[in-house]
Amino acid sequence: MRRSLLPALGPLLLLAACAPATSRTLNPGTASETVTAPLTFRAAFAQEGVTWVNAGQACVARAPSYRAVCPRLPGEAVAVAWNGGDAWAALPGVGLLVTLDRAARSVPAGRVVALSATRAYREDGSAVTFDGQPAPGVPGAPSAAITGGDGEDYVLLAGSLQRVSDGLVVETAPAALLEATPTGARSVNLPSVVTSSGTYRLTGTALQRLDLGGRVLASVPHGPGQVGVVGTDVVTVSPDGTVRVFGADLQPISR
């Protein structure tokens, strides 16, 4: 057992939401309804691989093998992130940030409810770095956080999408998921990632590649999950922990 636990866009892509039910949303461009993954299922992608949490269990799968590691933790995880080459999980019940593989690290952080690539946000809005040092926070508990393509943190807070550094409201009435963009971040209804090869989106029944105008260039069957980029790979993870790897043209890649 572990001891007390504990490219397109450089920063992590963190997709998160806070409701326990399955989300039902309209697939843009169609009149059909699609079913996405449970909103308690969160994932983060980075050059190192993908990490995810579902129903309190956090896992990590590193490139290039993408073999899943799901350690026993001293509490239930609510959020995951990449920082310093490590996959981290937040365990608010025991007040810790913990690493999921490699060298075991444990950082006292309090009741953390959201993680970005740079810091952990507590339920009162205060924040700490992954070294446990105080960091700029927000006035209230964010339901999701992400480090945007500009290196700034963005949070869903009080019914809006806000930039942490200056409190700028980027969106009002945002959707439940966050996506990094080259110039910042935005909210989305469906899990997606923006890359130099286009946008990749999970509709609940398919993984799609879209051009800048939103036209679907390619599509493969795929159930609910999360999608991101790991190096040159387009990577998806499903709530059951299945990791799938694709090329930019959505051709499956065996690992």
GROMACS .gro file of N, CA, C and O in nm, residues 35-151:
model
  468
   35VAL      N    1  -2.681   1.206  -2.452
   35VAL     CA    2  -2.655   1.182  -2.311
   35VAL      C    3  -2.505   1.184  -2.288
   35VAL      O    4  -2.431   1.108  -2.351
   36THR      N    5  -2.458   1.271  -2.199
   36THR     CA    6  -2.315   1.279  -2.170
   36THR      C    7  -2.284   1.205  -2.041
   36THR      O    8  -2.372   1.153  -1.974
   37ALA      N    9  -2.157   1.201  -2.006
   37ALA     CA   10  -2.114   1.128  -1.887
   37ALA      C   11  -2.169   1.193  -1.760
   37ALA      O   12  -2.204   1.311  -1.759
   38PRO      N   13  -2.178   1.116  -1.651
   38PRO     CA   14  -2.221   1.175  -1.523
   38PRO      C   15  -2.134   1.295  -1.488
   38PRO      O   16  -2.013   1.294  -1.511
   39LEU      N   17  -2.195   1.398  -1.433
   39LEU     CA   18  -2.121   1.520  -1.405
   39LEU      C   19  -2.027   1.508  -1.285
   39LEU      O   20  -1.953   1.601  -1.255
   40THR      N   21  -2.031   1.394  -1.215
   40THR     CA   22  -1.931   1.369  -1.112
   40THR      C   23  -1.804   1.310  -1.171
   40THR      O   24  -1.706   1.290  -1.100
   41PHE      N   25  -1.806   1.280  -1.299
   41PHE     CA   26  -1.691   1.223  -1.370
   41PHE      C   27  -1.609   1.338  -1.428
   41PHE      O   28  -1.656   1.412  -1.513
   42ARG      N   29  -1.484   1.352  -1.379
   42ARG     CA   30  -1.399   1.462  -1.422
   42ARG      C   31  -1.268   1.406  -1.474
   42ARG      O   32  -1.221   1.302  -1.428
   43ALA      N   33  -1.206   1.475  -1.568
   43ALA     CA   34  -1.079   1.429  -1.624
   43ALA      C   35  -0.990   1.547  -1.654
   43ALA      O   36  -1.036   1.659  -1.677
   44ALA      N   37  -0.859   1.523  -1.652
   44ALA     CA   38  -0.760   1.624  -1.686
   44ALA      C   39  -0.655   1.560  -1.775
   44ALA      O   40  -0.613   1.446  -1.752
   45PHE      N   41  -0.612   1.634  -1.876
   45PHE     CA   42  -0.516   1.584  -1.975
   45PHE      C   43  -0.394   1.675  -1.977
   45PHE      O   44  -0.404   1.796  -1.961
   46ALA      N   45  -0.278   1.615  -1.999
   46ALA     CA   46  -0.153   1.689  -2.010
   46ALA      C   47  -0.057   1.608  -2.096
   46ALA      O   48  -0.091   1.497  -2.142
   47GLN      N   49   0.063   1.660  -2.117
   47GLN     CA   50   0.162   1.589  -2.198
   47GLN      C   51   0.191   1.450  -2.141
   47GLN      O   52   0.224   1.357  -2.214
   48GLU      N   53   0.178   1.436  -2.009
   48GLU     CA   54   0.212   1.309  -1.944
   48GLU      C   55   0.107   1.201  -1.962
   48GLU      O   56   0.137   1.082  -1.952
   49GLY      N   57  -0.020   1.240  -1.980
   49GLY     CA   58  -0.125   1.141  -1.992
   49GLY      C   59  -0.260   1.197  -1.951
   49GLY      O   60  -0.287   1.315  -1.963
   50VAL      N   61  -0.346   1.109  -1.897
   50VAL     CA   62  -0.480   1.149  -1.854
   50VAL      C   63  -0.503   1.100  -1.713
   50VAL      O   64  -0.459   0.991  -1.675
   51THR      N   65  -0.568   1.181  -1.632
   51THR     CA   66  -0.610   1.141  -1.499
   51THR      C   67  -0.758   1.172  -1.486
   51THR      O   68  -0.809   1.266  -1.547
   52TRP      N   69  -0.829   1.090  -1.408
   52TRP     CA   70  -0.973   1.110  -1.397
   52TRP      C   71  -1.022   1.066  -1.261
   52TRP      O   72  -0.955   0.994  -1.188
   53VAL      N   73  -1.143   1.110  -1.227
   53VAL     CA   74  -1.207   1.070  -1.103
   53VAL      C   75  -1.353   1.041  -1.133
   53VAL      O   76  -1.419   1.112  -1.210
   54ASN      N   77  -1.404   0.933  -1.075
   54ASN     CA   78  -1.544   0.897  -1.089
   54ASN      C   79  -1.590   0.829  -0.961
   54ASN      O   80  -1.525   0.735  -0.913
   55ALA      N   81  -1.698   0.880  -0.905
   55ALA     CA   82  -1.756   0.822  -0.784
   55ALA      C   83  -1.652   0.810  -0.672
   55ALA      O   84  -1.650   0.713  -0.597
   56GLY      N   85  -1.563   0.910  -0.661
   56GLY     CA   86  -1.468   0.916  -0.552
   56GLY      C   87  -1.336   0.845  -0.576
   56GLY      O   88  -1.243   0.862  -0.499
   57GLN      N   89  -1.326   0.764  -0.684
   57GLN     CA   90  -1.202   0.693  -0.716
   57GLN      C   91  -1.124   0.767  -0.823
   57GLN      O   92  -1.178   0.794  -0.931
   58ALA      N   93  -0.999   0.800  -0.795
   58ALA     CA   94  -0.914   0.871  -0.891
   58ALA      C   95  -0.816   0.773  -0.954
   58ALA      O   96  -0.764   0.683  -0.887
   59CYS      N   97  -0.787   0.792  -1.083
   59CYS     CA   98  -0.697   0.706  -1.158
   59CYS      C   99  -0.608   0.791  -1.248
   59CYS      O  100  -0.638   0.908  -1.274
   60VAL      N  101  -0.500   0.731  -1.296
   60VAL     CA  102  -0.411   0.797  -1.391
   60VAL      C  103  -0.364   0.695  -1.493
   60VAL      O  104  -0.341   0.578  -1.459
   61ALA      N  105  -0.352   0.739  -1.617
   61ALA     CA  106  -0.296   0.654  -1.724
   61ALA      C  107  -0.195   0.739  -1.800
   61ALA      O  108  -0.231   0.838  -1.863
   62ARG      N  109  -0.068   0.699  -1.792
   62ARG     CA  110   0.039   0.776  -1.854
   62ARG      C  111   0.068   0.728  -1.996
   62ARG      O  112   0.061   0.608  -2.025
   63ALA      N  113   0.102   0.824  -2.083
   63ALA     CA  114   0.149   0.791  -2.217
   63ALA      C  115   0.290   0.731  -2.205
   63ALA      O  116   0.365   0.764  -2.113
   64PRO      N  117   0.331   0.642  -2.295
   64PRO     CA  118   0.255   0.599  -2.413
   64PRO      C  119   0.170   0.475  -2.392
   64PRO      O  120   0.093   0.438  -2.479
   65SER      N  121   0.182   0.407  -2.277
   65SER     CA  122   0.110   0.280  -2.261
   65SER      C  123  -0.036   0.302  -2.222
   65SER      O  124  -0.122   0.219  -2.253
   66TYR      N  125  -0.064   0.413  -2.152
   66TYR     CA  126  -0.198   0.444  -2.102
   66TYR      C  127  -0.253   0.332  -2.014
   66TYR      O  128  -0.373   0.304  -2.013
   67ARG      N  129  -0.167   0.270  -1.937
   67ARG     CA  130  -0.212   0.168  -1.842
   67ARG      C  131  -0.265   0.239  -1.718
   67ARG      O  132  -0.198   0.319  -1.656
   68ALA      N  133  -0.387   0.204  -1.680
   68ALA     CA  134  -0.453   0.272  -1.569
   68ALA      C  135  -0.396   0.228  -1.435
   68ALA      O  136  -0.375   0.110  -1.410
   69VAL      N  137  -0.371   0.327  -1.348
   69VAL     CA  138  -0.331   0.305  -1.210
   69VAL      C  139  -0.435   0.374  -1.122
   69VAL      O  140  -0.458   0.494  -1.136
   70CYS      N  141  -0.499   0.298  -1.034
   70CYS     CA  142  -0.606   0.350  -0.949
   70CYS      C  143  -0.572   0.318  -0.803
   70CYS      O  144  -0.617   0.215  -0.749
   71PRO      N  145  -0.491   0.401  -0.737
   71PRO     CA  146  -0.444   0.368  -0.603
   71PRO      C  147  -0.554   0.377  -0.498
   71PRO      O  148  -0.653   0.450  -0.515
   72ARG      N  149  -0.536   0.302  -0.389
   72ARG     CA  150  -0.625   0.317  -0.274
   72ARG      C  151  -0.591   0.448  -0.205
   72ARG      O  152  -0.474   0.473  -0.172
   73LEU      N  153  -0.691   0.530  -0.181
   73LEU     CA  154  -0.670   0.662  -0.122
   73LEU      C  155  -0.733   0.669   0.017
   73LEU      O  156  -0.826   0.595   0.048
   74PRO      N  157  -0.684   0.760   0.101
   74PRO     CA  158  -0.738   0.773   0.237
   74PRO      C  159  -0.867   0.853   0.245
   74PRO      O  160  -0.903   0.903   0.352
   75GLY      N  161  -0.935   0.869   0.135
   75GLY     CA  162  -1.061   0.944   0.130
   75GLY      C  163  -1.113   0.947  -0.012
   75GLY      O  164  -1.048   0.899  -0.105
   76GLU      N  165  -1.231   1.003  -0.030
   76GLU     CA  166  -1.290   1.013  -0.163
   76GLU      C  167  -1.236   1.135  -0.237
   76GLU      O  168  -1.229   1.244  -0.182
   77ALA      N  169  -1.199   1.114  -0.362
   77ALA     CA  170  -1.150   1.224  -0.446
   77ALA      C  171  -1.268   1.295  -0.512
   77ALA      O  172  -1.369   1.233  -0.546
   78VAL      N  173  -1.252   1.427  -0.532
   78VAL     CA  174  -1.357   1.504  -0.599
   78VAL      C  175  -1.306   1.575  -0.723
   78VAL      O  176  -1.386   1.621  -0.805
   79ALA      N  177  -1.174   1.586  -0.738
   79ALA     CA  178  -1.117   1.657  -0.853
   79ALA      C  179  -0.976   1.606  -0.878
   79ALA      O  180  -0.910   1.556  -0.787
   80VAL      N  181  -0.930   1.620  -1.003
   80VAL     CA  182  -0.795   1.578  -1.041
   80VAL      C  183  -0.731   1.686  -1.128
   80VAL      O  184  -0.800   1.768  -1.189
   81ALA      N  185  -0.597   1.683  -1.134
   81ALA     CA  186  -0.524   1.781  -1.214
   81ALA      C  187  -0.382   1.730  -1.235
   81ALA      O  188  -0.335   1.640  -1.164
   82TRP      N  189  -0.312   1.792  -1.332
   82TRP     CA  190  -0.170   1.768  -1.354
   82TRP      C  191  -0.092   1.891  -1.309
   82TRP      O  192  -0.130   2.005  -1.340
   83ASN      N  193   0.017   1.867  -1.236
   83ASN     CA  194   0.106   1.976  -1.197
   83ASN      C  195   0.243   1.919  -1.172
   83ASN      O  196   0.258   1.819  -1.101
   84GLY      N  197   0.345   1.979  -1.231
   84GLY     CA  198   0.482   1.935  -1.210
   84GLY      C  199   0.509   1.794  -1.257
   84GLY      O  200   0.596   1.726  -1.200
   85GLY      N  201   0.435   1.749  -1.359
   85GLY     CA  202   0.452   1.613  -1.408
   85GLY      C  203   0.380   1.507  -1.328
   85GLY      O  204   0.383   1.388  -1.362
   86ASP      N  205   0.313   1.548  -1.219
   86ASP     CA  206   0.240   1.455  -1.134
   86ASP      C  207   0.090   1.468  -1.156
   86ASP      O  208   0.039   1.578  -1.182
   87ALA      N  209   0.021   1.356  -1.141
   87ALA     CA  210  -0.125   1.356  -1.137
   87ALA      C  211  -0.168   1.370  -0.992
   87ALA      O  212  -0.123   1.295  -0.905
   88TRP      N  213  -0.256   1.467  -0.964
   88TRP     CA  214  -0.298   1.498  -0.829
   88TRP      C  215  -0.448   1.477  -0.814
   88TRP      O  216  -0.525   1.495  -0.909
   89ALA      N  217  -0.490   1.444  -0.693
   89ALA     CA  218  -0.631   1.434  -0.659
   89ALA      C  219  -0.658   1.516  -0.533
   89ALA      O  220  -0.573   1.524  -0.444
   90ALA      N  221  -0.777   1.574  -0.526
   90ALA     CA  222  -0.820   1.648  -0.407
   90ALA      C  223  -0.911   1.559  -0.323
   90ALA      O  224  -1.008   1.503  -0.375
   91LEU      N  225  -0.878   1.547  -0.193
   91LEU     CA  226  -0.955   1.466  -0.099
   91LEU      C  227  -1.008   1.558   0.011
   91LEU      O  228  -0.945   1.571   0.118
   92PRO      N  229  -1.120   1.625  -0.011
   92PRO     CA  230  -1.166   1.724   0.087
   92PRO      C  231  -1.201   1.664   0.223
   92PRO      O  232  -1.188   1.731   0.325
   93GLY      N  233  -1.245   1.538   0.226
   93GLY     CA  234  -1.283   1.477   0.352
   93GLY      C  235  -1.169   1.466   0.452
   93GLY      O  236  -1.190   1.472   0.573
   94VAL      N  237  -1.046   1.452   0.400
   94VAL     CA  238  -0.928   1.443   0.488
   94VAL      C  239  -0.838   1.564   0.470
   94VAL      O  240  -0.729   1.570   0.530
   95GLY      N  241  -0.881   1.661   0.388
   95GLY     CA  242  -0.807   1.786   0.375
   95GLY      C  243  -0.674   1.776   0.306
   95GLY      O  244  -0.581   1.851   0.337
   96LEU      N  245  -0.662   1.686   0.207
   96LEU     CA  246  -0.533   1.663   0.142
   96LEU      C  247  -0.539   1.675  -0.009
   96LEU      O  248  -0.644   1.648  -0.072
   97LEU      N  249  -0.424   1.714  -0.067
   97LEU     CA  250  -0.393   1.690  -0.208
   97LEU      C  251  -0.294   1.574  -0.211
   97LEU      O  252  -0.197   1.574  -0.134
   98VAL      N  253  -0.316   1.477  -0.299
   98VAL     CA  254  -0.228   1.360  -0.303
   98VAL      C  255  -0.191   1.329  -0.447
   98VAL      O  256  -0.267   1.354  -0.541
   99THR      N  257  -0.071   1.273  -0.465
   99THR     CA  258  -0.031   1.225  -0.597
   99THR      C  259  -0.085   1.084  -0.616
   99THR      O  260  -0.108   1.009  -0.521
  100LEU      N  261  -0.105   1.047  -0.743
  100LEU     CA  262  -0.168   0.919  -0.775
  100LEU      C  263  -0.070   0.811  -0.817
  100LEU      O  264  -0.107   0.693  -0.820
  101ASP      N  265   0.051   0.848  -0.855
  101ASP     CA  266   0.153   0.748  -0.890
  101ASP      C  267   0.290   0.811  -0.870
  101ASP      O  268   0.302   0.918  -0.813
  102ARG      N  269   0.394   0.744  -0.916
  102ARG     CA  270   0.532   0.788  -0.894
  102ARG      C  271   0.555   0.807  -0.743
  102ARG      O  272   0.502   0.733  -0.662
  103ALA      N  273   0.635   0.905  -0.707
  103ALA     CA  274   0.665   0.928  -0.565
  103ALA      C  275   0.540   0.977  -0.493
  103ALA      O  276   0.474   1.072  -0.537
  104ALA      N  277   0.507   0.912  -0.381
  104ALA     CA  278   0.388   0.950  -0.305
  104ALA      C  279   0.411   1.083  -0.234
  104ALA      O  280   0.510   1.101  -0.164
  105ARG      N  281   0.318   1.176  -0.256
  105ARG     CA  282   0.325   1.306  -0.188
  105ARG      C  283   0.188   1.339  -0.133
  105ARG      O  284   0.084   1.305  -0.194
  106SER      N  285   0.187   1.405  -0.019
  106SER     CA  286   0.063   1.445   0.047
  106SER      C  287   0.080   1.589   0.094
  106SER      O  288   0.176   1.620   0.164
  107VAL      N  289  -0.014   1.676   0.055
  107VAL     CA  290  -0.006   1.818   0.089
  107VAL      C  291  -0.133   1.859   0.162
  107VAL      O  292  -0.243   1.849   0.106
  108PRO      N  293  -0.123   1.905   0.287
  108PRO     CA  294  -0.242   1.957   0.356
  108PRO      C  295  -0.297   2.077   0.281
  108PRO      O  296  -0.225   2.171   0.250
  109ALA      N  297  -0.428   2.073   0.249
  109ALA     CA  298  -0.485   2.180   0.168
  109ALA      C  299  -0.624   2.221   0.212
  109ALA      O  300  -0.680   2.316   0.158
  110GLY      N  301  -0.683   2.152   0.307
  110GLY     CA  302  -0.819   2.184   0.349
  110GLY      C  303  -0.922   2.123   0.257
  110GLY      O  304  -0.894   2.031   0.179
  111ARG      N  305  -1.043   2.175   0.263
  111ARG     CA  306  -1.155   2.118   0.186
  111ARG      C  307  -1.155   2.174   0.044
  111ARG      O  308  -1.227   2.269   0.012
  112VAL      N  309  -1.075   2.115  -0.042
  112VAL     CA  310  -1.061   2.158  -0.180
  112VAL      C  311  -1.178   2.104  -0.262
  112VAL      O  312  -1.213   1.986  -0.252
  113VAL      N  313  -1.236   2.191  -0.345
  113VAL     CA  314  -1.350   2.150  -0.428
  113VAL      C  315  -1.320   2.156  -0.577
  113VAL      O  316  -1.397   2.102  -0.658
  114ALA      N  317  -1.211   2.222  -0.618
  114ALA     CA  318  -1.178   2.233  -0.760
  114ALA      C  319  -1.028   2.249  -0.776
  114ALA      O  320  -0.962   2.310  -0.690
  115LEU      N  321  -0.975   2.194  -0.886
  115LEU     CA  322  -0.833   2.204  -0.916
  115LEU      C  323  -0.812   2.261  -1.055
  115LEU      O  324  -0.886   2.229  -1.148
  116SER      N  325  -0.710   2.345  -1.070
  116SER     CA  326  -0.660   2.388  -1.200
  116SER      C  327  -0.520   2.329  -1.216
  116SER      O  328  -0.476   2.249  -1.134
  117ALA      N  329  -0.449   2.373  -1.316
  117ALA     CA  330  -0.311   2.325  -1.334
  117ALA      C  331  -0.214   2.397  -1.241
  117ALA      O  332  -0.099   2.355  -1.230
  118THR      N  333  -0.259   2.501  -1.172
  118THR     CA  334  -0.168   2.581  -1.089
  118THR      C  335  -0.203   2.583  -0.942
  118THR      O  336  -0.117   2.608  -0.859
  119ARG      N  337  -0.330   2.557  -0.907
  119ARG     CA  338  -0.368   2.570  -0.766
  119ARG      C  339  -0.495   2.491  -0.734
  119ARG      O  340  -0.565   2.443  -0.823
  120ALA      N  341  -0.520   2.483  -0.602
  120ALA     CA  342  -0.638   2.413  -0.550
  120ALA      C  343  -0.729   2.515  -0.483
  120ALA      O  344  -0.684   2.598  -0.402
  121TYR      N  345  -0.858   2.508  -0.514
  121TYR     CA  346  -0.956   2.602  -0.461
  121TYR      C  347  -1.042   2.534  -0.355
  121TYR      O  348  -1.102   2.429  -0.379
  122ARG      N  349  -1.047   2.595  -0.236
  122ARG     CA  350  -1.126   2.541  -0.127
  122ARG      C  351  -1.272   2.585  -0.139
  122ARG      O  352  -1.307   2.672  -0.219
  123GLU      N  353  -1.357   2.526  -0.053
  123GLU     CA  354  -1.499   2.556  -0.060
  123GLU      C  355  -1.531   2.700  -0.017
  123GLU      O  356  -1.639   2.750  -0.045
  124ASP      N  357  -1.438   2.768   0.050
  124ASP     CA  358  -1.459   2.909   0.082
  124ASP      C  359  -1.397   3.002  -0.022
  124ASP      O  360  -1.400   3.125  -0.006
  125GLY      N  361  -1.339   2.945  -0.130
  125GLY     CA  362  -1.281   3.026  -0.237
  125GLY      C  363  -1.134   3.055  -0.222
  125GLY      O  364  -1.069   3.099  -0.317
  126SER      N  365  -1.077   3.033  -0.102
  126SER     CA  366  -0.933   3.052  -0.086
  126SER      C  367  -0.860   2.944  -0.163
  126SER      O  368  -0.916   2.838  -0.197
  127ALA      N  369  -0.732   2.966  -0.193
  127ALA     CA  370  -0.658   2.873  -0.278
  127ALA      C  371  -0.516   2.853  -0.227
  127ALA      O  372  -0.460   2.938  -0.157
  128VAL      N  373  -0.460   2.738  -0.264
  128VAL     CA  374  -0.321   2.707  -0.234
  128VAL      C  375  -0.258   2.645  -0.357
  128VAL      O  376  -0.327   2.592  -0.445
  129THR      N  377  -0.125   2.653  -0.365
  129THR     CA  378  -0.054   2.586  -0.472
  129THR      C  379  -0.039   2.438  -0.436
  129THR      O  380  -0.075   2.393  -0.327
  130PHE      N  381   0.020   2.361  -0.528
  130PHE     CA  382   0.041   2.220  -0.502
  130PHE      C  383   0.158   2.195  -0.405
  130PHE      O  384   0.184   2.081  -0.369
  131ASP      N  385   0.224   2.303  -0.365
  131ASP     CA  386   0.322   2.295  -0.258
  131ASP      C  387   0.263   2.338  -0.124
  131ASP      O  388   0.334   2.346  -0.024
  132GLY      N  389   0.134   2.372  -0.126
  132GLY     CA  390   0.067   2.413  -0.003
  132GLY      C  391   0.082   2.559   0.031
  132GLY      O  392   0.044   2.600   0.141
  133GLN      N  393   0.134   2.641  -0.061
  133GLN     CA  394   0.152   2.783  -0.035
  133GLN      C  395   0.026   2.862  -0.073
  133GLN      O  396  -0.042   2.828  -0.170
  134PRO      N  397  -0.007   2.967   0.002
  134PRO     CA  398  -0.124   3.048  -0.031
  134PRO      C  399  -0.116   3.105  -0.172
  134PRO      O  400  -0.008   3.140  -0.220
  135ALA      N  401  -0.230   3.111  -0.239
  135ALA     CA  402  -0.237   3.162  -0.376
  135ALA      C  403  -0.365   3.243  -0.391
  135ALA      O  404  -0.458   3.227  -0.311
  136PRO      N  405  -0.370   3.330  -0.491
  136PRO     CA  406  -0.493   3.408  -0.512
  136PRO      C  407  -0.614   3.317  -0.531
  136PRO      O  408  -0.607   3.218  -0.604
  137GLY      N  409  -0.724   3.352  -0.465
  137GLY     CA  410  -0.847   3.275  -0.475
  137GLY      C  411  -0.961   3.358  -0.528
  137GLY      O  412  -0.941   3.457  -0.599
  138VAL      N  413  -1.082   3.317  -0.493
  138VAL     CA  414  -1.203   3.384  -0.540
  138VAL      C  415  -1.300   3.396  -0.423
  138VAL      O  416  -1.290   3.323  -0.324
  139PRO      N  417  -1.399   3.486  -0.433
  139PRO     CA  418  -1.495   3.504  -0.323
  139PRO      C  419  -1.609   3.403  -0.331
  139PRO      O  420  -1.718   3.432  -0.378
  140GLY      N  421  -1.585   3.283  -0.286
  140GLY     CA  422  -1.688   3.180  -0.289
  140GLY      C  423  -1.637   3.053  -0.353
  140GLY      O  424  -1.532   3.051  -0.417
  141ALA      N  425  -1.711   2.944  -0.337
  141ALA     CA  426  -1.667   2.813  -0.385
  141ALA      C  427  -1.692   2.797  -0.534
  141ALA      O  428  -1.807   2.801  -0.579
  142PRO      N  429  -1.588   2.777  -0.614
  142PRO     CA  430  -1.608   2.750  -0.756
  142PRO      C  431  -1.654   2.607  -0.778
  142PRO      O  432  -1.616   2.516  -0.703
  143SER      N  433  -1.739   2.584  -0.878
  143SER     CA  434  -1.782   2.448  -0.911
  143SER      C  435  -1.687   2.381  -1.008
  143SER      O  436  -1.691   2.259  -1.024
  144ALA      N  437  -1.601   2.458  -1.074
  144ALA     CA  438  -1.502   2.404  -1.167
  144ALA      C  439  -1.393   2.508  -1.186
  144ALA      O  440  -1.415   2.628  -1.169
  145ALA      N  441  -1.274   2.460  -1.222
  145ALA     CA  442  -1.161   2.550  -1.247
  145ALA      C  443  -1.079   2.496  -1.362
  145ALA      O  444  -1.077   2.375  -1.387
  146ILE      N  445  -1.008   2.585  -1.431
  146ILE     CA  446  -0.923   2.544  -1.542
  146ILE      C  447  -0.814   2.648  -1.561
  146ILE      O  448  -0.835   2.767  -1.533
  147THR      N  449  -0.698   2.605  -1.606
  147THR     CA  450  -0.594   2.698  -1.649
  147THR      C  451  -0.606   2.713  -1.799
  147THR      O  452  -0.597   2.615  -1.873
  148GLY      N  453  -0.631   2.835  -1.845
  148GLY     CA  454  -0.654   2.860  -1.987
  148GLY      C  455  -0.526   2.861  -2.067
  148GLY      O  456  -0.414   2.853  -2.013
  149GLY      N  457  -0.540   2.873  -2.197
  149GLY     CA  458  -0.427   2.876  -2.286
  149GLY      C  459  -0.340   2.999  -2.268
  149GLY      O  460  -0.226   3.001  -2.316
  150ASP      N  461  -0.391   3.101  -2.199
  150ASP     CA  462  -0.313   3.221  -2.169
  150ASP      C  463  -0.237   3.209  -2.037
  150ASP      O  464  -0.173   3.304  -1.994
  151GLY      N  465  -0.247   3.093  -1.971
  151GLY     CA  466  -0.180   3.074  -1.844
  151GLY      C  467  -0.256   3.125  -1.724
  151GLY      O  468  -0.212   3.107  -1.610
   0.00000   0.00000   0.00000
